[in-house]
XYZ file of C-alpha atoms in Angstrom:
199
model
C -3.793 -0.981 -24.299
C -2.025 -0.423 -20.941
C -3.423 -1.446 -17.445
C -3.340 -0.261 -13.918
C -4.696 -1.659 -10.769
C -5.616 0.873 -8.040
C -5.499 -0.744 -4.586
C -2.786 -3.106 -3.614
C -4.480 -5.083 -0.845
C -5.294 -8.641 -1.103
C -7.459 -8.329 -4.163
C -5.080 -5.841 -5.829
C -2.053 -8.109 -5.446
C -4.006 -11.201 -6.545
C -4.894 -9.448 -9.805
C -1.414 -8.340 -10.304
C -0.244 -11.979 -9.826
C -2.793 -12.919 -12.661
C -1.190 -10.314 -14.943
C 2.390 -11.550 -14.008
C 1.407 -15.195 -14.704
C 0.750 -14.249 -18.294
C 3.624 -11.811 -18.602
C 1.195 -8.757 -19.054
C 2.576 -5.543 -17.841
C 0.442 -3.652 -15.349
C 1.019 -0.591 -12.990
C -0.034 -0.761 -9.397
C -0.867 1.905 -6.990
C -2.237 2.914 -3.589
C -2.623 6.375 -1.917
C 0.755 5.735 -0.251
C 4.272 6.473 -1.711
C 5.162 3.795 -4.269
C 8.388 3.107 -2.403
C 6.329 1.639 0.454
C 4.991 -1.137 -1.603
C 7.696 -1.537 -4.213
C 9.261 -4.567 -2.835
C 6.060 -6.387 -2.737
C 5.227 -5.419 -6.245
C 8.729 -6.462 -7.469
C 8.245 -9.857 -5.656
C 5.152 -10.579 -7.847
C 7.043 -10.260 -11.194
C 9.020 -7.943 -13.444
C 6.086 -6.447 -15.328
C 4.535 -5.296 -12.142
C 5.319 -1.554 -11.789
C 4.739 0.214 -8.555
C 3.623 3.931 -9.396
C 1.809 7.004 -8.171
C -2.033 7.513 -8.521
C -1.447 10.362 -10.919
C 0.541 8.122 -13.086
C -1.820 5.089 -12.816
C -4.910 7.005 -14.018
C -3.128 7.555 -17.398
C -3.847 3.838 -18.189
C -6.505 2.920 -20.675
C -7.928 0.191 -18.460
C -8.054 0.622 -14.759
C -8.928 -1.898 -12.218
C -10.674 -0.442 -9.136
C -9.557 -2.742 -6.326
C -10.130 -0.439 -3.419
C -12.694 -0.592 -0.608
C -16.114 0.425 -2.052
C -16.200 3.405 0.360
C -12.934 4.679 -1.081
C -14.050 4.926 -4.786
C -15.234 8.592 -4.588
C -11.791 9.588 -3.468
C -10.068 7.718 -6.307
C -12.675 9.327 -8.756
C -11.356 12.817 -7.853
C -7.987 12.060 -9.425
C -9.226 13.123 -12.913
C -11.964 15.757 -13.724
C -13.105 13.373 -16.590
C -12.566 9.669 -17.168
C -13.549 9.980 -20.794
C -11.888 7.284 -23.008
C -11.063 4.892 -20.051
C -12.410 1.634 -18.958
C -12.907 1.206 -15.158
C -13.200 -2.478 -13.976
C -15.197 -2.330 -10.845
C -13.723 -4.948 -8.527
C -15.258 -3.512 -5.288
C -18.082 -5.071 -3.274
C -20.433 -2.839 -1.246
C -20.803 -5.459 1.678
C -22.037 -3.860 4.803
C -23.005 -0.631 2.954
C -26.760 0.199 3.636
C -28.975 0.266 0.681
C -29.989 3.816 1.519
C -26.308 4.929 0.846
C -26.574 3.361 -2.534
C -29.828 5.105 -3.144
C -31.619 1.905 -4.348
C -29.061 1.511 -7.137
C -26.712 -1.394 -7.907
C -23.331 -0.607 -6.336
C -21.673 -0.570 -10.043
C -24.008 2.230 -10.922
C -22.896 4.281 -7.942
C -19.317 3.620 -9.087
C -20.195 4.580 -12.671
C -21.750 7.924 -11.620
C -18.507 8.839 -9.754
C -16.197 8.109 -12.830
C -17.643 10.753 -15.104
C -17.236 9.742 -18.696
C -15.783 6.298 -18.075
C -17.046 3.060 -19.480
C -17.580 0.819 -16.324
C -17.344 -2.928 -16.303
C -18.257 -4.821 -13.155
C -16.052 -7.857 -13.051
C -13.418 -10.074 -11.179
C -15.259 -9.344 -7.953
C -17.382 -12.368 -7.492
C -14.451 -14.628 -6.400
C -12.613 -14.406 -3.133
C -8.867 -13.550 -3.322
C -7.744 -17.074 -2.317
C -9.710 -18.519 -5.388
C -8.686 -15.690 -7.705
C -5.023 -16.374 -6.766
C -5.190 -19.997 -8.033
C -4.313 -20.804 -11.758
C -7.495 -20.189 -13.903
C -6.795 -23.422 -15.675
C -8.807 -26.050 -13.805
C -9.008 -29.823 -14.909
C -8.765 -28.876 -18.700
C -11.244 -25.986 -18.293
C -11.063 -22.274 -17.436
C -12.323 -20.499 -14.245
C -15.230 -18.277 -15.009
C -15.276 -14.469 -14.474
C -18.462 -12.605 -14.871
C -18.770 -9.263 -16.535
C -21.520 -6.765 -16.572
C -21.425 -3.372 -18.518
C -23.767 -0.975 -20.174
C -21.148 -0.672 -22.903
C -20.838 -3.761 -25.015
C -17.539 -2.740 -26.560
C -15.949 -2.282 -23.127
C -17.282 -5.559 -21.906
C -15.830 -7.126 -24.977
C -12.433 -5.625 -24.493
C -12.300 -6.796 -20.823
C -13.581 -10.246 -22.073
C -10.593 -10.392 -24.349
C -8.217 -9.470 -21.521
C -9.820 -11.996 -19.170
C -9.300 -14.595 -21.814
C -5.573 -13.417 -22.205
C -5.254 -13.797 -18.437
C -6.513 -17.432 -18.784
C -10.186 -16.969 -17.557
C -13.430 -17.767 -19.191
C -15.451 -14.458 -19.389
C -19.331 -14.605 -19.222
C -21.171 -11.486 -20.032
C -24.219 -10.844 -17.762
C -25.681 -7.943 -19.477
C -25.981 -4.207 -18.153
C -24.931 -2.894 -14.785
C -28.458 -2.948 -13.431
C -29.290 -6.435 -14.344
C -26.025 -8.264 -14.476
C -24.362 -6.039 -11.812
C -27.060 -7.090 -9.254
C -26.072 -10.822 -9.739
C -22.500 -10.243 -8.767
C -22.671 -7.507 -6.120
C -22.537 -7.741 -2.465
C -24.418 -4.895 -0.801
C -25.817 -4.243 2.510
C -26.004 -7.628 4.217
C -26.986 -9.603 1.088
C -25.219 -11.262 -1.656
C -25.960 -11.518 -5.447
C -26.901 -14.983 -6.804
C -23.375 -15.366 -8.413
C -21.164 -14.199 -5.631
C -18.580 -16.808 -4.628
C -19.751 -19.157 -7.414
C -16.481 -20.769 -8.624
C -17.507 -22.160 -11.892
C -15.314 -23.685 -14.664
C -16.024 -23.563 -18.342
C -14.924 -26.373 -20.622
C -14.594 -26.291 -24.408
């Protein structure tokens, strides 16, 4: 499996650091020329490779770490996302519910990325918390995952464990996705819950 992070703001860089901590290679990209953020990527670690969006979308697993409003533009990068797992790290805070058509934001993202298996995850913690070591007092920091595809959720669960986290599956995008989404002016019940799993 190869990995890419689209979006290299605070969350994208924090995710890249999580990969670097465990020596797992990942490509990082933005809509800008890779040279413009190459030094920031190199500073994180040797396995963090700045690349173009066209190259990044060739990865098997793609972390979508852009502003929610930017996801349709990213989705245009490929006519079909068949065979790929998109990890939706976005939050639709401030986006009116009418714009979401009454759907959980992860479903809106899934509709844009035709053919992809979408896993909502890694979005419920603020960057400052996600940036810390996932090993806490002998336990592991929890990341919540929601997906309509059990196999995709399991693959991202395994990756989360390899990154040092404790994955907890919340079910499908409609049920579990609602628990970890920010939308309009409201927060899901599990947003910002910094939990640690022992054993």
